[in-house]
Coordinates of N, CA and C in Angstrom, one line a residue:
M1 N 1.1 -1.0 -0.4 CA -0.4 -0.2 0.2 C 0.9 1.1 0.3
Q2 N 0.5 2.3 -1.3 CA 1.6 2.9 -0.8 C 1.0 4.6 -0.2
R3 N 1.6 4.9 0.6 CA 1.4 5.7 1.1 C 1.6 7.4 0.4
R4 N 0.7 8.6 0.4 CA 0.8 9.8 -0.4 C 1.4 11.0 1.1
A5 N 2.7 11.4 -0.4 CA 2.6 12.4 0.5 C 3.6 12.0 1.8
F6 N 4.5 11.2 2.4 CA 5.0 11.1 3.3 C 5.9 11.8 3.4
L7 N 5.8 12.1 4.7 CA 7.0 13.0 5.1 C 8.0 12.5 6.2
A8 N 9.4 12.3 5.5 CA 10.3 12.2 7.0 C 11.4 12.4 7.0
L9 N 11.8 12.9 8.2 CA 13.6 13.2 8.5 C 13.7 12.1 8.6
A10 N 15.7 12.6 8.3 CA 16.7 11.1 8.5 C 16.5 11.3 10.0
L11 N 16.2 10.0 10.8 CA 16.4 10.1 11.9 C 17.9 8.6 12.5
P12 N 18.1 8.7 13.4 CA 19.3 7.1 13.9 C 18.5 6.3 13.7
A13 N 19.1 5.1 13.2 CA 18.4 3.8 13.2 C 18.1 2.9 13.7
A14 N 19.1 3.5 15.1 CA 18.8 2.5 16.4 C 17.4 3.0 17.1
L15 N 17.0 1.6 17.3 CA 15.5 2.1 18.2 C 15.2 2.1 19.6
A16 N 16.1 3.4 20.0 CA 15.6 3.6 21.4 C 14.1 3.9 21.9
A17 N 14.1 3.1 22.2 CA 12.5 3.6 22.7 C 12.5 3.9 24.0
C18 N 13.1 4.4 24.7 CA 13.5 4.6 26.0 C 14.8 5.4 26.5
G19 N 14.1 6.5 26.1 CA 15.4 7.8 26.5 C 15.2 8.8 27.2
S20 N 15.6 9.5 28.1 CA 14.6 10.3 28.9 C 15.5 11.8 27.6
D21 N 14.5 12.7 27.8 CA 14.6 14.2 27.3 C 14.1 15.6 28.0
N22 N 14.9 16.4 27.6 CA 13.8 17.7 28.3 C 14.4 19.2 27.7
K23 N 12.9 18.7 26.7 CA 12.5 19.8 25.9 C 11.6 20.5 26.2
W24 N 11.9 21.7 24.8 CA 10.6 22.4 25.5 C 10.3 23.8 24.6
A25 N 9.4 23.4 23.9 CA 9.5 24.2 22.7 C 8.7 25.5 22.8
S26 N 9.0 26.2 21.7 CA 8.1 27.4 22.5 C 6.5 27.5 21.8
D27 N 5.7 28.5 22.5 CA 5.0 28.3 22.4 C 4.3 29.2 21.1
E28 N 5.0 29.7 20.8 CA 4.8 30.1 18.8 C 5.2 29.2 18.0
S29 N 6.1 28.1 18.1 CA 5.9 27.2 17.6 C 5.1 26.1 17.8
I30 N 3.9 25.8 18.8 CA 3.4 24.9 19.0 C 1.7 25.2 18.1
R31 N 1.4 26.4 18.4 CA 0.9 27.5 18.0 C 0.6 27.2 15.8
R32 N 2.2 27.5 15.5 CA 2.0 27.5 14.3 C 1.5 26.0 13.3
A33 N 2.7 24.9 14.7 CA 2.0 23.3 14.3 C 0.7 23.0 14.4
R34 N -0.2 23.7 14.8 CA -1.6 23.2 15.7 C -2.0 22.0 14.2
Y35 N -2.7 20.9 14.7 CA -3.3 20.7 13.6 C -4.2 20.0 14.5
V36 N -5.9 20.4 13.5 CA -6.5 19.5 13.8 C -7.3 18.0 12.8
A37 N -7.7 17.3 13.4 CA -7.4 16.0 12.6 C -9.3 15.9 12.1
E38 N -9.3 14.9 10.8 CA -10.9 14.1 10.8 C -11.3 13.3 11.8
G39 N -12.3 13.8 12.0 CA -13.1 12.5 12.9 C -12.9 12.5 13.8
P40 N -13.6 11.5 14.5 CA -13.9 11.5 15.9 C -13.0 12.0 16.8
P41 N -13.5 12.8 18.2 CA -12.3 12.8 19.2 C -11.4 11.1 19.6
S42 N -10.9 10.9 19.8 CA -10.8 9.8 20.3 C -8.8 9.2 20.9
I43 N -8.7 8.1 21.5 CA -7.9 8.3 22.1 C -6.9 6.9 21.6
T44 N -5.8 7.1 20.9 CA -5.2 6.2 20.9 C -3.8 5.4 21.4
L45 N -3.9 4.1 22.2 CA -2.6 3.9 22.2 C -1.8 3.0 21.2
F46 N 0.1 3.2 21.6 CA 0.8 2.4 20.4 C 1.7 1.8 21.1
T47 N 1.6 0.2 20.9 CA 2.5 -0.5 21.7 C 3.4 -1.0 20.5
V48 N 4.4 -0.9 20.5 CA 5.7 -1.8 20.1 C 6.0 -3.0 20.1
I49 N 5.9 -3.2 19.7 CA 6.2 -4.9 20.1 C 7.1 -6.1 19.9
G50 N 7.9 -6.8 19.6 CA 8.7 -7.4 19.9 C 8.5 -8.7 18.5
I51 N 9.7 -8.8 17.9 CA 9.7 -10.3 16.7 C 10.5 -10.5 17.1
P52 N 10.7 -11.6 17.4 CA 9.5 -13.3 17.1 C 9.4 -13.3 18.9
R53 N 9.9 -12.7 19.7 CA 9.6 -12.9 21.0 C 8.1 -12.4 21.3
G54 N 7.7 -11.4 20.9 CA 6.8 -10.8 21.7 C 6.9 -9.8 22.8
E55 N 7.7 -9.5 23.3 CA 8.3 -8.5 24.3 C 7.8 -7.2 24.0
G56 N 7.2 -6.3 24.8 CA 6.6 -4.6 24.9 C 7.9 -3.9 24.9
G57 N 8.2 -3.5 23.8 CA 9.0 -2.3 23.4 C 8.6 -1.1 23.6
H58 N 7.6 0.1 24.0 CA 7.5 1.1 23.7 C 5.8 1.1 24.1
S59 N 5.5 2.8 24.8 CA 3.7 3.0 24.9 C 4.0 4.4 24.5
A60 N 3.0 4.7 23.6 CA 2.7 5.7 23.7 C 1.0 6.4 23.6
V61 N 0.8 7.5 23.7 CA -0.8 8.0 23.1 C -1.1 9.1 22.2
M62 N -1.7 8.8 21.2 CA -1.9 9.8 20.3 C -3.4 10.6 20.9
I63 N -4.0 11.4 20.8 CA -5.3 11.8 21.1 C -5.7 13.2 19.8
N64 N -6.9 12.4 19.4 CA -7.1 13.5 19.1 C -8.1 14.0 19.6
G65 N -7.8 15.2 19.6 CA -9.1 16.4 20.6 C -9.6 17.9 19.3
S66 N -8.8 19.0 20.8 CA -8.6 20.0 19.7 C -8.1 19.7 18.6
Q67 N -6.7 19.4 18.8 CA -5.3 18.9 17.9 C -5.7 18.1 18.1
R68 N -3.9 17.1 17.2 CA -3.6 16.0 17.4 C -2.7 15.9 18.3
V69 N -2.5 15.4 18.6 CA -0.9 15.3 19.9 C -0.5 13.8 20.4
I70 N 0.7 13.0 19.8 CA 1.5 12.2 20.2 C 2.6 12.6 21.8
Y71 N 1.7 11.8 22.8 CA 3.0 11.2 23.9 C 3.3 10.6 23.6
D72 N 4.9 11.2 23.9 CA 6.0 9.5 23.2 C 6.5 9.9 24.2
P73 N 6.7 9.0 25.7 CA 7.6 9.3 27.0 C 8.7 8.7 26.5
A74 N 9.6 9.2 26.6 CA 11.2 8.6 26.5 C 11.4 8.1 25.2
G75 N 10.8 8.8 24.2 CA 10.5 8.1 23.2 C 12.1 9.0 21.7
S76 N 12.0 8.1 21.2 CA 13.1 8.4 20.0 C 12.4 9.4 19.1
W77 N 11.8 9.0 18.6 CA 11.1 9.8 17.1 C 11.2 11.4 17.2
E78 N 11.6 12.4 16.4 CA 12.3 14.0 16.6 C 11.4 14.5 14.9
H79 N 11.2 15.4 14.7 CA 11.3 16.0 13.4 C 11.5 17.5 13.7
P80 N 12.4 18.0 12.8 CA 12.4 20.0 13.0 C 10.5 20.3 13.2
A81 N 10.0 19.4 11.9 CA 8.4 21.0 12.5 C 7.6 20.1 13.3
I82 N 8.3 19.1 13.9 CA 7.2 18.8 14.7 C 8.2 19.0 16.7
P83 N 6.8 20.6 17.2 CA 7.5 20.7 18.5 C 7.1 19.8 19.7
E84 N 8.7 19.9 20.2 CA 8.3 19.1 21.8 C 8.1 19.4 22.7
R85 N 7.2 19.5 23.9 CA 7.2 20.1 24.9 C 7.1 18.7 25.8
H86 N 8.5 18.6 27.0 CA 8.4 16.7 27.7 C 7.3 16.1 27.4
D87 N 7.7 15.3 26.2 CA 7.4 14.2 25.9 C 6.4 14.8 24.3
V88 N 5.9 15.8 24.6 CA 4.4 15.7 23.9 C 5.1 16.2 22.8
L89 N 4.5 15.6 21.0 CA 4.7 16.2 20.0 C 2.4 16.7 19.6
Y90 N 3.4 18.3 19.3 CA 2.7 18.8 18.6 C 2.6 18.7 16.7
G91 N 1.2 18.9 16.2 CA 1.4 19.3 15.0 C 1.0 17.3 14.0
I92 N 0.6 17.2 14.9 CA 0.4 15.1 14.1 C -0.7 15.1 13.0
T93 N 0.0 15.6 11.4 CA -0.8 15.4 10.8 C -0.6 13.9 10.2
P94 N -1.4 13.7 9.1 CA -1.7 11.9 8.4 C 0.0 11.8 8.0
N95 N 0.3 12.5 7.7 CA 2.2 12.0 7.5 C 2.6 12.0 8.5
F96 N 3.2 12.5 9.0 CA 3.6 13.1 10.2 C 3.6 11.9 11.3
R97 N 1.6 11.0 11.4 CA 1.5 9.7 12.0 C 1.6 8.6 11.9
N98 N 1.9 8.7 9.5 CA 2.7 7.4 9.3 C 3.5 7.2 10.0
F99 N 4.6 8.1 9.8 CA 6.1 8.2 9.5 C 5.9 7.6 11.1
Y100 N 5.9 8.2 12.6 CA 5.7 7.7 13.6 C 5.6 6.9 13.9
I101 N 4.5 5.7 12.7 CA 4.2 3.8 13.0 C 5.4 3.6 12.2
D102 N 5.9 4.0 10.8 CA 7.0 3.8 10.7 C 8.3 3.7 10.7
Y103 N 8.8 4.6 11.7 CA 10.2 4.8 12.4 C 9.9 3.2 13.2
H104 N 8.8 2.8 14.2 CA 8.9 2.1 15.0 C 8.7 0.8 14.6
A105 N 7.8 0.3 13.3 CA 7.9 -1.1 12.7 C 8.9 -1.4 12.0
R106 N 9.6 -2.4 12.6 CA 10.5 -2.7 11.8 C 10.8 -4.4 11.7
S107 N 12.4 -4.9 10.7 CA 11.8 -6.4 11.0 C 11.7 -7.0 12.2
T108 N 12.0 -6.1 13.0 CA 12.2 -6.6 14.7 C 11.4 -6.4 15.5
Y109 N 10.0 -6.2 14.9 CA 9.1 -4.1 15.9 C 7.7 -4.7 15.0
W110 N 7.1 -4.4 15.6 CA 5.5 -4.7 15.2 C 4.5 -3.4 16.0
V111 N 3.7 -2.6 15.4 CA 3.0 -1.9 16.2 C 2.1 -2.0 16.4
A112 N 1.2 -2.1 17.8 CA -0.9 -2.4 17.5 C -0.7 -0.6 18.2
E113 N -2.0 -0.8 16.7 CA -2.4 0.9 17.4 C -4.1 0.9 18.3
D114 N -4.3 0.5 18.5 CA -5.2 0.6 19.4 C -6.4 1.9 19.5
T115 N -7.8 1.3 19.1 CA -8.3 3.3 19.5 C -9.8 3.4 20.2
V116 N -9.7 4.1 20.4 CA -11.5 4.2 21.5 C -11.8 5.0 21.1
Q117 N -12.8 5.8 20.7 CA -14.1 6.8 20.8 C -14.1 7.8 22.3
V118 N -14.1 9.3 22.0 CA -14.2 9.4 23.5 C -15.3 11.2 23.1
P119 N -15.9 11.4 24.3 CA -16.4 12.5 23.9 C -15.2 13.6 23.9
L120 N -15.6 14.6 23.2 CA -14.7 16.0 22.9 C -14.0 16.5 24.1
A121 N -14.9 15.9 25.3 CA -13.9 16.6 26.8 C -13.2 15.5 27.5
I122 N -12.9 14.6 26.9 CA -12.5 13.1 27.7 C -11.3 13.4 26.9
A123 N -11.2 13.6 25.3 CA -9.8 13.9 24.9 C -9.2 15.3 25.3
E124 N -10.3 15.8 25.7 CA -9.2 17.4 25.9 C -8.4 17.1 27.6
A125 N -9.2 16.8 27.7 CA -8.7 16.3 29.6 C -7.2 14.8 29.2
A126 N -7.3 14.4 28.0 CA -6.3 13.3 27.9 C -5.2 15.0 27.7
I127 N -5.3 15.5 27.1 CA -4.2 16.1 26.0 C -3.8 16.8 27.8
R128 N -4.8 17.9 28.3 CA -4.3 18.1 29.5 C -3.1 17.1 30.5
S129 N -3.7 16.1 30.1 CA -2.7 15.0 31.0 C -1.9 14.5 30.8
V130 N -1.9 14.6 29.7 CA 0.1 13.8 28.8 C 0.6 15.5 29.3
E131 N -0.3 16.2 29.0 CA 0.9 17.9 29.0 C 1.6 18.0 30.7
R132 N 1.1 17.6 30.8 CA 1.6 18.1 32.2 C 2.0 16.7 33.0
Q133 N 2.9 15.6 32.3 CA 3.1 14.8 33.1 C 4.6 15.0 33.4
G134 N 5.0 15.7 32.2 CA 6.5 15.2 32.2 C 6.7 14.9 31.6
A135 N 8.5 15.4 31.3 CA 9.6 14.5 30.4 C 9.7 13.0 31.8
S136 N 9.8 12.4 31.0 CA 10.1 10.8 31.2 C 11.2 10.4 31.5
N137 N 11.7 9.8 32.2 CA 13.0 9.3 32.8 C 13.2 7.4 32.0
K138 N 14.6 7.4 31.3 CA 14.8 6.3 30.3 C 13.7 4.5 31.0
S139 N 13.0 4.6 30.1 CA 12.2 2.6 30.6 C 11.1 3.5 31.5
F140 N 10.8 4.4 31.6 CA 9.3 4.7 32.0 C 8.3 5.0 31.0
C141 N 8.4 4.8 29.7 CA 7.3 4.7 29.2 C 5.9 4.3 29.2
A142 N 5.8 2.9 29.8 CA 4.6 2.3 29.6 C 3.6 2.7 31.8
V143 N 4.9 3.6 32.5 CA 4.2 3.9 33.6 C 4.0 4.8 33.1
N144 N 4.6 6.0 33.0 CA 4.1 7.5 32.9 C 2.9 7.6 31.7
T145 N 2.9 6.6 30.6 CA 1.7 6.5 29.9 C 0.8 6.4 30.7
G146 N 0.8 5.5 31.7 CA -0.4 4.3 32.4 C -1.0 5.9 33.4
K147 N 0.3 6.7 34.0 CA 0.0 7.4 35.1 C -1.0 8.8 34.4
A148 N -0.8 9.1 32.6 CA -1.3 10.2 32.2 C -2.8 9.7 31.7
L149 N -2.9 8.7 31.0 CA -4.2 8.0 31.4 C -5.5 7.4 32.9
S150 N -4.2 7.6 33.7 CA -5.6 7.3 34.9 C -6.0 8.0 35.4
R151 N -5.7 9.4 35.0 CA -6.1 10.5 35.3 C -7.3 11.6 34.1
V152 N -8.1 10.6 33.4 CA -8.3 10.8 32.1 C -9.6 9.8 33.1
P153 N -11.0 10.0 33.3 CA -12.5 9.8 33.0 C -12.4 8.6 32.1
G154 N -13.0 8.1 32.4 CA -13.3 6.5 32.1 C -11.9 5.1 32.0
F155 N -10.7 6.4 32.6 CA -9.7 5.6 32.0 C -8.9 5.6 33.7
E156 N -9.3 5.8 34.7 CA -8.7 6.0 35.7 C -8.5 4.1 36.2
G157 N -8.2 3.2 35.9 CA -7.6 1.7 36.1 C -6.8 1.6 34.8
A158 N -5.7 2.1 35.0 CA -4.7 1.9 33.5 C -3.7 2.1 34.8
P159 N -3.6 0.4 33.7 CA -1.8 0.6 35.2 C -0.9 0.7 34.7
T160 N 0.3 1.4 35.5 CA 1.1 1.9 36.3 C 2.8 0.9 36.4
G161 N 2.6 -0.1 35.8 CA 3.8 -0.6 35.0 C 4.4 -0.2 34.3
F162 N 5.9 -1.4 34.4 CA 6.7 -1.3 33.2 C 6.6 -1.6 31.9
S163 N 5.4 -2.2 32.5 CA 5.3 -3.3 31.6 C 3.8 -2.8 29.5
P164 N 4.5 -2.9 28.7 CA 4.0 -2.0 28.0 C 2.6 -3.2 27.4
L165 N 3.1 -4.5 27.2 CA 2.0 -5.2 27.6 C 1.1 -5.5 28.0
K166 N 1.2 -5.1 29.5 CA -0.2 -5.3 30.6 C -1.0 -4.3 30.1
L167 N 0.2 -3.0 30.1 CA -1.0 -1.3 29.5 C -1.6 -1.7 28.4
R168 N -1.6 -2.1 27.6 CA -1.8 -3.2 25.7 C -3.7 -4.0 26.4
E169 N -3.1 -4.4 27.1 CA -3.7 -5.3 27.6 C -5.5 -4.9 28.5
W170 N -4.8 -4.1 29.2 CA -5.7 -3.7 30.3 C -6.7 -2.1 28.8
F171 N -6.1 -1.3 28.1 CA -6.6 -0.8 26.7 C -8.1 -1.8 26.1
L172 N -7.4 -2.6 26.2 CA -8.3 -3.7 25.2 C -8.8 -3.7 25.8
T173 N -9.7 -3.6 27.2 CA -10.7 -4.2 28.2 C -11.8 -2.8 27.9
L174 N -11.3 -1.8 27.1 CA -12.4 -0.7 27.1 C -13.3 -0.7 26.3
P175 N -14.0 -0.8 26.2 CA -15.5 -0.8 25.5 C -15.2 0.0 24.2
G176 N -15.7 -0.4 22.8 CA -14.9 0.0 21.4 C -14.1 -0.1 20.6
V177 N -13.3 -0.1 21.3 CA -12.0 -0.6 21.1 C -11.8 -1.0 19.4
T178 N -11.1 -0.5 18.9 CA -10.6 -1.1 17.2 C -8.9 -1.2 17.1
S179 N -8.4 -1.7 16.4 CA -7.7 -2.0 16.5 C -6.6 -2.6 15.4
R180 N -5.2 -1.9 15.0 CA -4.7 -2.5 13.1 C -3.4 -2.8 13.8
R181 N -2.9 -3.8 13.2 CA -1.4 -3.9 13.2 C -0.8 -3.4 12.3
H182 N 0.7 -2.9 12.3 CA 1.6 -2.4 11.6 C 2.7 -3.3 11.7
M183 N 3.3 -3.7 10.6 CA 4.3 -4.3 10.3 C 4.8 -3.6 9.2
D184 N 6.4 -4.0 9.0 CA 7.1 -3.5 8.8 C 7.3 -4.2 6.7
G185 N 6.2 -5.2 6.1 CA 6.5 -5.7 5.2 C 6.2 -4.9 3.9
D186 N 6.1 -3.6 3.8 CA 4.6 -2.8 3.1 C 6.4 -2.1 1.8
P187 N 6.6 -2.3 0.8 CA 7.7 -1.0 0.5 C 7.9 -0.1 0.9
A188 N 6.5 0.8 0.6 CA 6.6 2.3 1.2 C 6.7 2.5 2.3
N189 N 7.0 1.7 3.6 CA 7.6 1.9 4.5 C 8.5 1.7 4.7
N190 N 9.7 1.5 3.6 CA 10.6 0.9 4.1 C 11.8 2.7 4.8
H191 N 12.3 1.6 6.1 CA 13.1 2.7 7.3 C 14.0 2.8 6.8
D192 N 14.9 1.8 6.3 CA 16.2 1.7 5.7 C 16.7 2.9 4.0
V193 N 15.7 2.7 4.0 CA 16.0 4.2 3.0 C 15.5 5.1 3.5
L194 N 14.6 5.6 4.1 CA 14.6 6.9 4.9 C 15.3 7.1 5.9
L195 N 15.9 6.0 6.5 CA 16.7 6.0 7.6 C 18.3 7.1 6.6
R196 N 18.5 6.8 5.8 CA 19.8 7.0 4.7 C 19.6 8.1 4.6
Q197 N 18.3 8.9 4.8 CA 18.7 10.4 4.1 C 19.3 11.6 5.4
K198 N 20.2 11.9 4.9 CA 21.1 12.7 5.9 C 21.5 13.9 5.6
G199 N 21.8 14.5 6.4 CA 22.0 16.3 5.6 C 20.5 16.8 6.5
G200 N 19.6 16.8 6.7 CA 18.4 17.5 7.2 C 17.5 17.3 5.8
A201 N 17.5 16.3 4.8 CA 16.9 16.0 3.9 C 15.3 15.7 4.5
I202 N 14.1 16.7 3.6 CA 13.0 15.1 4.1 C 12.4 14.7 2.9
A203 N 12.2 13.7 2.9 CA 12.1 12.7 1.9 C 10.3 12.2 1.7
G204 N 9.5 12.1 0.6 CA 8.8 11.8 0.6 C 8.2 10.7 0.2
Y205 N 7.1 10.2 -0.1 CA 6.6 9.2 -1.2 C 5.5 10.1 -1.8
G206 N 5.7 9.7 -3.3 CA 4.5 10.3 -4.1 C 3.8 9.5 -4.4
R207 N 2.8 9.9 -5.5 CA 1.3 8.4 -6.5 C 2.8 7.9 -6.8
D208 N 3.5 7.8 -7.2 CA 4.4 7.6 -8.4 C 4.7 5.9 -7.6
G209 N 4.6 6.1 -6.1 CA 5.2 5.0 -5.4 C 6.8 5.6 -4.9
Q210 N 7.7 6.2 -5.9 CA 9.0 6.8 -5.3 C 9.0 7.6 -4.7
L211 N 10.4 7.8 -4.1 CA 11.2 8.6 -3.4 C 11.4 9.5 -3.6
H212 N 11.1 10.9 -3.7 CA 11.6 11.9 -3.4 C 12.2 12.9 -2.6
V213 N 12.9 13.2 -2.4 CA 13.8 14.3 -1.8 C 13.8 15.9 -2.2
M214 N 13.2 16.4 -1.1 CA 13.4 17.8 -1.4 C 14.3 18.5 0.1
R215 N 14.8 19.6 0.2 CA 15.6 19.9 1.2 C 14.5 21.7 1.4

C-alpha cells in the first residue's frame, strides 16, 4: 500500500525505545504546528512489540481532540517540524502519524494501534493530562503513559507498571476499541531508505510510489 506525501526526516537507525529528554518548544512553534484532524475525538494507544518473542518495547498515546498530539514518553522519534514539550509532540498530521508508526515498525518490531472514540471533553482532558506529566526517565514509557491515562475520566484503571503489554491488555478491555497491526512488510514503509536520508533532507513517497527528496 502506497502512502501519499509521506514526509520523514532522517533519524538515528537504532530504535531507542525509551530515552529521556527535557525539550521545551516555544508557544509560537506549538501554535504554528497545531493540526486539527478529521474524524471523531479519540485516544489511541501505540504499543511497540518485539518479533519474534513478543516482548513490549514501547508505549505511547495519540490524542485527537481540539488538536492531534502524540505523547511519546522517553521516545526517540523527532522531526524539526514537530515541536515537543516534555514528550508531547504537536502537529501530528496524517504524514507525521504515518512516519511515527513506520519509524517503530521494522523487521524486529511491529506496532499495535488501538483506538477508542471518546467525547471531546475527554480527549481534551487527556491532552491536559499528558502535558502535565513531564519529561520521562529512561524505561518509564509504560509507567508514565499509564499515569497520564489514569487521570482521564473513564481511564482511571490504567496500570502504571513497566510493561507495555500489560498496559495494552488493559486498554483492550475498554468498550469500543478498534485495533490495527502495522508490520514492516510494505515497500513504501522502508525505514532503511528513510533512515539513510542525511543532512536534513526530507523524503516523501509520491503518487508514483517513488521516494522524492526535498530540502
